[in-house]
Short mmCIF file of C-alpha atoms and ligand atoms in Angstrom, two decimals:
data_model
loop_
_atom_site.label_atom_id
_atom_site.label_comp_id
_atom_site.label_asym_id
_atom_site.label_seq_id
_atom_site.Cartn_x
_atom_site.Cartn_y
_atom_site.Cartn_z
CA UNK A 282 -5.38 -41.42 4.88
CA UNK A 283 -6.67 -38.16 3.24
CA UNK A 284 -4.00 -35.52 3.43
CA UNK A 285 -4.48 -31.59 3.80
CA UNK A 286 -3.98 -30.46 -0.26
CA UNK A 287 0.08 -28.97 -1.99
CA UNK A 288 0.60 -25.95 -0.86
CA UNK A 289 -2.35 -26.01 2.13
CA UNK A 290 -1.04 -26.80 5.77
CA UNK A 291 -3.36 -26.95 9.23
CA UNK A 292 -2.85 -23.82 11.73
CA UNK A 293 -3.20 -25.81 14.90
CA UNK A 294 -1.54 -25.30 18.46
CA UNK A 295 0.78 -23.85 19.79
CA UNK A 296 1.33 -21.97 16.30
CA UNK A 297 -2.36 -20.69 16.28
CA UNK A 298 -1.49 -19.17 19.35
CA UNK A 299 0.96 -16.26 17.59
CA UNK A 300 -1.84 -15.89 14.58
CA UNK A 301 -4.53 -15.22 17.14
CA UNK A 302 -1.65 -12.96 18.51
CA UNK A 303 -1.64 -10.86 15.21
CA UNK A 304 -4.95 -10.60 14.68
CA UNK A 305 -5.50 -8.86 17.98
CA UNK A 306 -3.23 -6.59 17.39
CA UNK A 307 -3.74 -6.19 13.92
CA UNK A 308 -7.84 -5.12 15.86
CA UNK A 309 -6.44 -2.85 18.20
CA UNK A 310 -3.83 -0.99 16.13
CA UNK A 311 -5.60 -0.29 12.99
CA UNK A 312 -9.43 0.08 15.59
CA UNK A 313 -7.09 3.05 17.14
CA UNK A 314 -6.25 4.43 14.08
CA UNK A 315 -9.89 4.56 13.06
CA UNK A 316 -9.85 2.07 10.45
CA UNK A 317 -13.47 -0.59 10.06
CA UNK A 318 -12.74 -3.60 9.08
CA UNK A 319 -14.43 -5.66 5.92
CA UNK A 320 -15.36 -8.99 5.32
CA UNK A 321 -15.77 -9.59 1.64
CA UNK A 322 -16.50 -13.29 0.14
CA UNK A 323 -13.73 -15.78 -0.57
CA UNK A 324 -14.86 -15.96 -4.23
CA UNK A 325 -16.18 -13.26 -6.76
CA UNK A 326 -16.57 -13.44 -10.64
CA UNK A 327 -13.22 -13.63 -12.49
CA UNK A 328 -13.55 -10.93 -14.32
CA UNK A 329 -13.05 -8.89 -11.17
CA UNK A 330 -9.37 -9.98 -10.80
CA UNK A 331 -9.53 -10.31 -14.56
CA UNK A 332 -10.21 -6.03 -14.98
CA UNK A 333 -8.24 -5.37 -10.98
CA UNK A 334 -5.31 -7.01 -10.82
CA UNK A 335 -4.83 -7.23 -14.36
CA UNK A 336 -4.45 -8.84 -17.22
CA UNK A 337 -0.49 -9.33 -17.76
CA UNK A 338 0.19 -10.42 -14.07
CA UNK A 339 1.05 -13.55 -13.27
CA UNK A 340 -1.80 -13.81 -10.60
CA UNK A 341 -4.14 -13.66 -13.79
CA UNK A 342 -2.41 -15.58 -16.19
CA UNK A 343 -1.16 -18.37 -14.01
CA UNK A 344 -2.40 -18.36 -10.71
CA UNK A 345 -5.85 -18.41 -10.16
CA UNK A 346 -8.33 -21.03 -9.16
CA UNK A 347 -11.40 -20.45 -11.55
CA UNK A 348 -14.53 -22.97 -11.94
CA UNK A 349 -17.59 -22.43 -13.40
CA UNK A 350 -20.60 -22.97 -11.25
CA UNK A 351 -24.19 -22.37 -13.19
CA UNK A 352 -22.46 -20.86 -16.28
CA UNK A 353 -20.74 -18.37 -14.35
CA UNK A 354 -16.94 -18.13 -13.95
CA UNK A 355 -16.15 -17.73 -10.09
CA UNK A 356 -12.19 -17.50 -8.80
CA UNK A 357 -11.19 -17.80 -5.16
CA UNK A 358 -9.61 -14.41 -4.17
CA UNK A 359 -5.73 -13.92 -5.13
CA UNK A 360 -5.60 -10.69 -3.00
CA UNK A 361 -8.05 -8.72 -1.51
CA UNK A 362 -8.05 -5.27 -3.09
CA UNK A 363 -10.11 -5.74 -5.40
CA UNK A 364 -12.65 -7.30 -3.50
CA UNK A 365 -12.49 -4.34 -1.33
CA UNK A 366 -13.29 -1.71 -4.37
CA UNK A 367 -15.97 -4.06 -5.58
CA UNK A 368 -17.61 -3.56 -2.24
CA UNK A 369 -16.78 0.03 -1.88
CA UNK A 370 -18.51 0.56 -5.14
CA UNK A 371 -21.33 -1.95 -4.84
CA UNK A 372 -21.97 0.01 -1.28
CA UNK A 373 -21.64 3.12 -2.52
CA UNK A 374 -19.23 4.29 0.18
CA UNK A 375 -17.93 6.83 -2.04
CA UNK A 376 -20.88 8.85 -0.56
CA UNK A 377 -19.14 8.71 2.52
CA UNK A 378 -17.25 11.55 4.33
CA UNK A 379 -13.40 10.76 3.29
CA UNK A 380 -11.71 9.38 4.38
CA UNK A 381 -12.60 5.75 3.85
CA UNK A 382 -10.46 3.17 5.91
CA UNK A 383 -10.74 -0.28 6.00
CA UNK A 384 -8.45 -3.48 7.18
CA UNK A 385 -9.24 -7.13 6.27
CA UNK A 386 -7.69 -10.12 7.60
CA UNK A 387 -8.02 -13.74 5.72
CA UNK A 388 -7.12 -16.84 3.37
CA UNK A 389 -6.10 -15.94 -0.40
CA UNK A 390 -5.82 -18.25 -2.96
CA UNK A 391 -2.84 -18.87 -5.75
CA UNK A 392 -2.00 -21.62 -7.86
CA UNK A 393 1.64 -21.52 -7.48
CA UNK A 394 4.72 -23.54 -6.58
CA UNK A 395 4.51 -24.08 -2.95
CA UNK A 396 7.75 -23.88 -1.13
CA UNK A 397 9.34 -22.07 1.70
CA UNK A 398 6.93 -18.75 2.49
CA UNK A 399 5.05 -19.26 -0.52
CA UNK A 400 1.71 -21.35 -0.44
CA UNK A 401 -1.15 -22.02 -2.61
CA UNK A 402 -3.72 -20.91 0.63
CA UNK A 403 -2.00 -18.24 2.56
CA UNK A 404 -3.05 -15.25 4.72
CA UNK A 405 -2.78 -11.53 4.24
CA UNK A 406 -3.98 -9.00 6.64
CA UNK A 407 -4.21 -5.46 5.05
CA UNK A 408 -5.73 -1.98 4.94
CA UNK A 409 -7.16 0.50 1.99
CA UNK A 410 -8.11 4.13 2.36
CA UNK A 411 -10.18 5.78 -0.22
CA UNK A 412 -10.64 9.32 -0.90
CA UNK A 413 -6.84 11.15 0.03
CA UNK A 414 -4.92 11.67 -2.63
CA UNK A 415 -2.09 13.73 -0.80
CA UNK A 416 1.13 11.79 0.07
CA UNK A 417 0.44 12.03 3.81
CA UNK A 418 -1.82 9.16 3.43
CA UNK A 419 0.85 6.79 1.21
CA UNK A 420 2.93 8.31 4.18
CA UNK A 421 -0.23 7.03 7.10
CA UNK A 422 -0.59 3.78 5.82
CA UNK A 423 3.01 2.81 5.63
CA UNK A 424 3.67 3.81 9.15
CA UNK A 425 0.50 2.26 9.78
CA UNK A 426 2.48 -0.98 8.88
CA UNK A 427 5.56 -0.18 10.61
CA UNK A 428 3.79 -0.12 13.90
CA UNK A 429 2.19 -3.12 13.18
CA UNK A 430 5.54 -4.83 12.92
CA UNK A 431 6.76 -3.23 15.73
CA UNK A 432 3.89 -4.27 18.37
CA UNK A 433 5.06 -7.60 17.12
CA UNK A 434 8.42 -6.70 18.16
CA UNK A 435 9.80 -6.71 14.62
CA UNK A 436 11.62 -3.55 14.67
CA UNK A 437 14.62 -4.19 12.14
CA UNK A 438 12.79 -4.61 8.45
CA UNK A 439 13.61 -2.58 5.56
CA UNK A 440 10.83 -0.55 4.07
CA UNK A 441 11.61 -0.09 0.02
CA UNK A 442 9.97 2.66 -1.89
CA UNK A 443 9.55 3.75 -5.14
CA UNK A 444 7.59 5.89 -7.35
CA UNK A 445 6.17 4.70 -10.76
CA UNK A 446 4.85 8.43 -11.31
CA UNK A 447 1.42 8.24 -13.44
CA UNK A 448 0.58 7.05 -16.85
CA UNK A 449 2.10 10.30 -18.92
CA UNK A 450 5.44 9.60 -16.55
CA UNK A 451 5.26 5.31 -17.52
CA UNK A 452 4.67 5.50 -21.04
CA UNK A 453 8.36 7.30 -21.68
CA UNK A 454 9.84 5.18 -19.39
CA UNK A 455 8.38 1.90 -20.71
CA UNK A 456 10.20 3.34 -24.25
CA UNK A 457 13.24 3.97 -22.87
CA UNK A 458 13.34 0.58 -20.88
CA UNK A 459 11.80 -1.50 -23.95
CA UNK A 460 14.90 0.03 -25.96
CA UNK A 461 17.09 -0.68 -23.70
CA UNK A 462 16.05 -3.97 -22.99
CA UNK A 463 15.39 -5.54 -26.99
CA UNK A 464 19.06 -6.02 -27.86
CA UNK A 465 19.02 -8.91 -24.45
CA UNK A 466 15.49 -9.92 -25.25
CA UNK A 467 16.03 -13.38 -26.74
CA UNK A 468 18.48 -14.07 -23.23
CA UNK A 469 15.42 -13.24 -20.80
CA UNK A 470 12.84 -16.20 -19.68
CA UNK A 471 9.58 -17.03 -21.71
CA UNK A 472 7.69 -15.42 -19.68
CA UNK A 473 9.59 -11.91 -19.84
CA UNK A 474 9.58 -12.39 -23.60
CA UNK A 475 5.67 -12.13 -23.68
CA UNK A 476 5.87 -9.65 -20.78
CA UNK A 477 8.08 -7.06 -23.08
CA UNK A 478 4.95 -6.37 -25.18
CA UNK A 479 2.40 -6.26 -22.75
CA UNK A 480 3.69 -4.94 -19.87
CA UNK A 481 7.71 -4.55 -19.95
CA UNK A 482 7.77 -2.91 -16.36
CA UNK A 483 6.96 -5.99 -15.34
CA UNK A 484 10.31 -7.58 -16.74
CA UNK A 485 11.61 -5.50 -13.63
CA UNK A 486 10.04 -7.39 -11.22
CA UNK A 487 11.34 -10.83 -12.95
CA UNK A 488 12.69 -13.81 -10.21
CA UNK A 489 14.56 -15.90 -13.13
CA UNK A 490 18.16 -15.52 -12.04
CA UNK A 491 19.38 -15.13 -15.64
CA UNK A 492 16.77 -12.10 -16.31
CA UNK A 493 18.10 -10.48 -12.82
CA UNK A 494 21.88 -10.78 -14.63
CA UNK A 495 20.70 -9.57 -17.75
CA UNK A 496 18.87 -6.16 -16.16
CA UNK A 497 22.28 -5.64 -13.94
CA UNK A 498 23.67 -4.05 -17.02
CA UNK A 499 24.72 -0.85 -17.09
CA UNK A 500 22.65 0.14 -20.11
CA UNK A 501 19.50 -0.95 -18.54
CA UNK A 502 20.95 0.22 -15.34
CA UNK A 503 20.77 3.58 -16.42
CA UNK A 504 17.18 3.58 -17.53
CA UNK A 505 16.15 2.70 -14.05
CA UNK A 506 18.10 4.77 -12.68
CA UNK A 507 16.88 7.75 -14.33
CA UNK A 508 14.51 10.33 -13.34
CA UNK A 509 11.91 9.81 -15.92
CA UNK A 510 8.61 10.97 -13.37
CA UNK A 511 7.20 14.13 -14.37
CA UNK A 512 7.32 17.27 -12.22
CA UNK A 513 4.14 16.57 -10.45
CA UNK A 514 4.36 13.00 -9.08
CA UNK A 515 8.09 13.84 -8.44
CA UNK A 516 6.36 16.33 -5.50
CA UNK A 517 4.56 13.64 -4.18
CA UNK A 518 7.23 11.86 -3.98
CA UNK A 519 9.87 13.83 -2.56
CA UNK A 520 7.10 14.76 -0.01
CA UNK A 521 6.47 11.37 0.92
CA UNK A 522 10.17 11.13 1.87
CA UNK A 523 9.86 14.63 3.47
CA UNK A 524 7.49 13.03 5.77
CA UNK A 525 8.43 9.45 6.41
CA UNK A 526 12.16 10.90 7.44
CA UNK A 527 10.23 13.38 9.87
CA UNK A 528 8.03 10.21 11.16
CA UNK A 529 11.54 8.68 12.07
CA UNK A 530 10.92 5.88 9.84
CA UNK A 531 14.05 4.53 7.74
CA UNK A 532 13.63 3.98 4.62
CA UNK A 533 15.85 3.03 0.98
CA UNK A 534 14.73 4.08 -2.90
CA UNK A 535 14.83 1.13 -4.64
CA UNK A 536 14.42 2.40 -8.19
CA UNK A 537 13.66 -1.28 -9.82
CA UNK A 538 10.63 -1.87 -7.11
CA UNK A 539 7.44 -2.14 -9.86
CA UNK A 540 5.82 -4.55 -7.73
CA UNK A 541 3.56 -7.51 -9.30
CA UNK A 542 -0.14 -6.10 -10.10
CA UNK A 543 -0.90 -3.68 -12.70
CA UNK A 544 -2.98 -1.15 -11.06
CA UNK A 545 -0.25 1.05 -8.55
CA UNK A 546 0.74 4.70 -9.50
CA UNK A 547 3.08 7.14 -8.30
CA UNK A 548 3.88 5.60 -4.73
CA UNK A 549 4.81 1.75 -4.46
CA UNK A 550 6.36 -0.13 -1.41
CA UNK A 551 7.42 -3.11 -0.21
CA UNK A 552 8.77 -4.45 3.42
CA UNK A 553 11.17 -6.69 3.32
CA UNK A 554 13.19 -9.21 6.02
CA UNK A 555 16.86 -10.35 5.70
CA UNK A 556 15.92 -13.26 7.95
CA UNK A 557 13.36 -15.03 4.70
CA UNK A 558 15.50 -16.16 2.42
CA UNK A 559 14.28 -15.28 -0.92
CA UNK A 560 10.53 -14.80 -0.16
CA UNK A 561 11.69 -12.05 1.48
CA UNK A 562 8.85 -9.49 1.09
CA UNK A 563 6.62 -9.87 4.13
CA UNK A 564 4.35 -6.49 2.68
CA UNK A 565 3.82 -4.82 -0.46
CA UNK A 566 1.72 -2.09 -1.35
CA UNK A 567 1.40 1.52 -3.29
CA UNK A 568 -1.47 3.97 -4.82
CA UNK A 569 -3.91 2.74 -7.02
CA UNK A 570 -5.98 6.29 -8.03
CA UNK A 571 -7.53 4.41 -11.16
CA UNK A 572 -8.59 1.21 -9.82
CA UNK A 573 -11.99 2.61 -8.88
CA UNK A 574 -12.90 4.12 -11.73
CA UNK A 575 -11.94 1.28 -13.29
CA UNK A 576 -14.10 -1.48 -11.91
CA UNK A 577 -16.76 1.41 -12.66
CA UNK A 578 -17.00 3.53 -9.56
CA UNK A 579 -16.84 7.25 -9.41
CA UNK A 580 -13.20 7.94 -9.19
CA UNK A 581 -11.29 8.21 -6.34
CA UNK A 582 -8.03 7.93 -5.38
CA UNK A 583 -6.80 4.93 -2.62
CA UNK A 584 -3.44 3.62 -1.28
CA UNK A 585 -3.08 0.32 0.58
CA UNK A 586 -1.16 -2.73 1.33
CA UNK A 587 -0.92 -6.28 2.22
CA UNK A 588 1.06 -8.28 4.33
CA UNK A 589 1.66 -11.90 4.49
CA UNK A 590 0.63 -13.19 7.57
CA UNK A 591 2.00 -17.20 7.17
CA UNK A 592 5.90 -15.02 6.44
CA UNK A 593 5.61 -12.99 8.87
CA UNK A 594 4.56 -15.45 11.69
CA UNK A 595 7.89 -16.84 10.79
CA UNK A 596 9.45 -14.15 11.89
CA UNK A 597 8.13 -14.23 15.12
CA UNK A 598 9.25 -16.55 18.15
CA UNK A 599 6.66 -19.66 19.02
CA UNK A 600 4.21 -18.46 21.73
CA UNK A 601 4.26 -20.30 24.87
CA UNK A 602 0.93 -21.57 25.94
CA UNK A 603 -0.43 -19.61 29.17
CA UNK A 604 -1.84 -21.10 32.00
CA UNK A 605 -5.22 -21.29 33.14
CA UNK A 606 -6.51 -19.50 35.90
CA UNK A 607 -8.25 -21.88 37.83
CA UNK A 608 -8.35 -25.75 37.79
CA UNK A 609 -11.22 -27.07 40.24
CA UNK A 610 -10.59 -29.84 42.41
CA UNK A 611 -13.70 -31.64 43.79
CA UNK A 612 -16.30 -34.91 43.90
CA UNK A 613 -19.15 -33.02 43.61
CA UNK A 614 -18.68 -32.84 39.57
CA UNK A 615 -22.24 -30.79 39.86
CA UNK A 616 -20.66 -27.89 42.15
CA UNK A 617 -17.39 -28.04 40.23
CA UNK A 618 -18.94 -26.98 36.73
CA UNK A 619 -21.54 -24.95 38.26
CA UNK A 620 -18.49 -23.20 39.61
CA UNK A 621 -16.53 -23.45 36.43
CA UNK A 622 -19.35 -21.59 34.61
CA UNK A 623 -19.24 -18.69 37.20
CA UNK A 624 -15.62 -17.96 37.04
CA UNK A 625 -16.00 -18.17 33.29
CA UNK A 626 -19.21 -15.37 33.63
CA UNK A 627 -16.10 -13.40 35.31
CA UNK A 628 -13.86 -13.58 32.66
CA UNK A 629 -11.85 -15.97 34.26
CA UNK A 630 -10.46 -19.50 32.61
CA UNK A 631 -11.64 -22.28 34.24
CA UNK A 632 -11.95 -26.76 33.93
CA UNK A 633 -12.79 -29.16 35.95
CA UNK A 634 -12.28 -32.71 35.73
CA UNK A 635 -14.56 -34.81 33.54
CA UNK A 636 -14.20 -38.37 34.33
CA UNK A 637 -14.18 -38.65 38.28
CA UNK A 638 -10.79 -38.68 39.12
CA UNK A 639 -9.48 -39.18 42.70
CA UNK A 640 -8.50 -35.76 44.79
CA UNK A 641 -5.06 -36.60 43.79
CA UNK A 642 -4.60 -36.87 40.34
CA UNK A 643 -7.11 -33.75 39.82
CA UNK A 644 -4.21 -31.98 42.17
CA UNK A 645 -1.71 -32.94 39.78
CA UNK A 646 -3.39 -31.83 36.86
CA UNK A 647 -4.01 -28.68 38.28
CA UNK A 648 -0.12 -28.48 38.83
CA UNK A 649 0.11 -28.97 35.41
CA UNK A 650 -2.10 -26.64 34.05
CA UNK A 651 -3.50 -23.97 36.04
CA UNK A 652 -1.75 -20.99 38.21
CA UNK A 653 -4.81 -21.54 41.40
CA UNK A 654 -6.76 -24.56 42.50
CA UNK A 655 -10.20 -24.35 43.63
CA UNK A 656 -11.33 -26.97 46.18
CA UNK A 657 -14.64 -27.53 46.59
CA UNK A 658 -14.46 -30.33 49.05
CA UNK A 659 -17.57 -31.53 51.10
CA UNK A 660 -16.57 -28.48 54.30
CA UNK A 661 -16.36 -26.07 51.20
CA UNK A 662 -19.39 -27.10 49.70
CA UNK A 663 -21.50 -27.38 53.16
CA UNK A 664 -20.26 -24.01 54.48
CA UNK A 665 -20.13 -22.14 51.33
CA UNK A 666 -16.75 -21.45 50.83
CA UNK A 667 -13.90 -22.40 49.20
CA UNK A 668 -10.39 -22.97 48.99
CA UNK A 669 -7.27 -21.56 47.06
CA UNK A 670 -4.11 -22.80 46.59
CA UNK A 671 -1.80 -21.25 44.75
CA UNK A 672 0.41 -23.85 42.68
CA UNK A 673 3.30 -21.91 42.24
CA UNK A 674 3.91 -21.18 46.14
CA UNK A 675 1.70 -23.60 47.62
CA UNK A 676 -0.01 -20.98 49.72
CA UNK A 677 -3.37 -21.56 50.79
CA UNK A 678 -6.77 -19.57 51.55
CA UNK A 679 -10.21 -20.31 52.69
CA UNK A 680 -12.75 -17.50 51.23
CA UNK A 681 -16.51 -17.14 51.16
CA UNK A 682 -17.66 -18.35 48.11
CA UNK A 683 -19.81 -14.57 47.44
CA UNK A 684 -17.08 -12.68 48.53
CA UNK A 685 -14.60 -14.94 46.51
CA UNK A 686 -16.80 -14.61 43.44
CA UNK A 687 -17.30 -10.98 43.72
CA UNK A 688 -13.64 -10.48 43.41
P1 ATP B 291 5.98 -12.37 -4.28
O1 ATP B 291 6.81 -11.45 -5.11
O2 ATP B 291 6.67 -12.89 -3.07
O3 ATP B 291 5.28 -13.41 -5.11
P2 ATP B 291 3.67 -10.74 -4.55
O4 ATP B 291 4.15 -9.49 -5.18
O5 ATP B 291 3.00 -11.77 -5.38
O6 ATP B 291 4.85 -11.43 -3.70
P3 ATP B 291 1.53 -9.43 -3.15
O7 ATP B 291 0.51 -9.85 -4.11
O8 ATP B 291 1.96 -8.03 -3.10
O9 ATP B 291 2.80 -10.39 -3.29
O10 ATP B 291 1.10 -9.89 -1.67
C1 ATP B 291 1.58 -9.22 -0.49
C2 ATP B 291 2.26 -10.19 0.44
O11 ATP B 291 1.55 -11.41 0.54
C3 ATP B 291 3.65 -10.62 -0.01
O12 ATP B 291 4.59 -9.65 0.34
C4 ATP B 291 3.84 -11.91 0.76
O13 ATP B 291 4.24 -11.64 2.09
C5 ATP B 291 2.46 -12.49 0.78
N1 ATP B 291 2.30 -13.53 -0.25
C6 ATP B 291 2.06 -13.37 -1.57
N2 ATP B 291 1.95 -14.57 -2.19
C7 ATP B 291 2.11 -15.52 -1.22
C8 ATP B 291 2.09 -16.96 -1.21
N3 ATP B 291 1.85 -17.65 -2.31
N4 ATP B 291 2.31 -17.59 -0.04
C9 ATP B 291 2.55 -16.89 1.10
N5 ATP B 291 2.57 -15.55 1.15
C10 ATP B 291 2.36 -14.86 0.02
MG1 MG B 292 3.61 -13.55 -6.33
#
């Protein structure tokens, strides 16, 4: 038997049921907050992700699918921010009043080791806004998530923030942290080894149990602690805090939050759940003010995030499956789906019985399944009318089949 591939599983029912769930709202709350959504392709070049997410991350180094297809190099989509500034640039949306704000929903693709909450084709549903480079948008889109959560009646997760301040602020703290870091170096994993030269903030962000001992010193301790952002992006900061304490929404400073890809400044976050285990991060996200300019657009700054939709539907209890409005009951298989499609027309849900079942069994299906039966028996159909029953009490009505229909 051919088997769905590692780290791929099969959304079926009743579990599709609570993803259909958060897409809706997902629709409605981000529709209300004036955000469009985009639909960008599953697969770009590489050297998108390559140049976007960067070059040191692990999504680049290790986790990407790339083929080649006619002498190009295409990768299925890690994350979708940088598919999202290709398209901003390539529609040349920074013409557009600012500011920009767009949500996407969809699969994303990483080679990785698939276990609990972590998958090698896995959902995110996100937003980006382009154009604001004042805090109250870091401040907008956060609480943007936090009432995303909360329509699905997840109310007690911890938001995280951090600020990595901008390139001037990084390059004395990656010093500072490379100094204190070197005299532990050879103690750290392979891959923080190769990360100290090329991107040592990264070491931060490290899952190897021995490298999370290692940075629990106080030496290194004290470099993350430290106030090393200059006077600038410390403003932003402390009014981002200013303004997510006057929003009502809790927050902690974690000072070690660096988050994975290369391209955030100043303000990073994550959301996190004490119910995961250790995938525990159910959103991440931050300011990227370069990452334009850097896949070639005319600058402008942007802050976004993305959440994982396969974590957080484990977070959420299983949908039941509702009923259906109306089952009809009736020989006359022509009336019954003729019927069928007009309550449909309404908006209603409707079946009827397929195979020519006696009155009774069509009765007990419609027990099963349905909150009314119709009855379109021969009186019915001769007289036009028909009749209700209502499963639940058993009552029973006799309408005009217009005046029924009309409502
Ligand atoms: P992690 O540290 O858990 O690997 P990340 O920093 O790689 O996360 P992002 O790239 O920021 O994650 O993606 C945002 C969210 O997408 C994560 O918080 C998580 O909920 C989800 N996510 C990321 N990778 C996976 C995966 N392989 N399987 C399922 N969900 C994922
Ligand atoms: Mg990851």
């Amino acid at each position: 038997m051919i088997k769905t591939q590692k780290g791929t599983r099969d959304i079926i029912f009743p579990e599709i049921l609570n993803w259909q769930d958060m897409e809706e709202k997902a629709l409605k709350i981000f529709r209300s907050a004036n955000f469009e959504e985009i639909r960008t392709p599953i697969f770009e070049a590489t050297e998108l992700f390559a140049r976007g997410v960067g070059e040191t991350t692990d999504i680049v180094n290790k986790e990407m699918y790339t083929f080649e297809k006619s002498e190009r190099s295409i990768t299925l989509r890690p994350e979708n921010t940088a598919g999202v500034v290709r398209s901003f640039i390539e529609n040349g949306m920074h013409k557009k009043p600012v500011p920009v704000k767009l949500w996407y929903h969809g699969p994303m693709f990483r080679y990785e080791r698939p276990q609990a909450g972590r998958q090698r084709q896995f959902h995110q549903v996100g937003v980006e806004m382009f154009g604001i480079k004042e805090p109250m948008a870091d401040v907008e889109v956060i609480s943007l998530a936090v009432q995303f959560l909360k329509s699905l009646g997840l109310n007690d997760l911890e938001v995280e923030i951090n600020s990595l301040g901008c390139s001037e602020c990084r390059t004395k703290f990656k010093q500072a942290l490379k100094a204190a870091i070197k005299p532990v170096l050879n103690k750290l994993c392979p891959d923080c080894q190769s990360r100290f030269e090329k991107n040592p903030l990264r070491i931060l962000d490290c899952k190897v149990p021995e490298c999370i001992n290692e940075l629990s010193s106080p030496e290194i301790q004290k470099v993350i602690g430290s106030d090393f952002i200059c006077e600038e992006c410390s403003t932003h900061f402390n009014k981002v805090k200013e303004l997510l304490t006057a929003l009502d929404i809790k927050y902690n400073v974690n000072k070690q939050l660096v988050r994975g890809l290369d391209y955030y400044n100043r303000t990073v976050f994550e959301i996190k759940s004490n119910n995961l285990g250790s995938q525990n991060a159910v959103c991440g996200g931050g300011r990227y003010d370069g990452l334009v300019e850097m896949l070639g657009g005319v600058p402008a700054p942007a802050v976004g995030w993305a959440m994982g939709m396969e974590r957080l539907n484990s977070l959420l209890p299983q949908k039941e499956a509702r009923k259906i409005d109306y089952y009809i009951v009736s020989d006359n298989q022509i009336e019954a789906v003729k019927m069928a499609q007009k309550l449909r027309e309404n908006g209603k849900t409707a079946e009827f019985d397929y195979q020519g079942k006696k009155f009774g069994k069509q009765f007990e299906k419609a027990g099963k399944i349905a909150n009314y039966a119709l009855i379109l028996g021969e009186d019915e159909i001769k007289n036009g009318e028909v009749s209700v029953k209502n499963m639940e009490t058993g009552e029973q009505n006799k309408y005009k089949t217009e005046e029924f229909l009309r409502g």
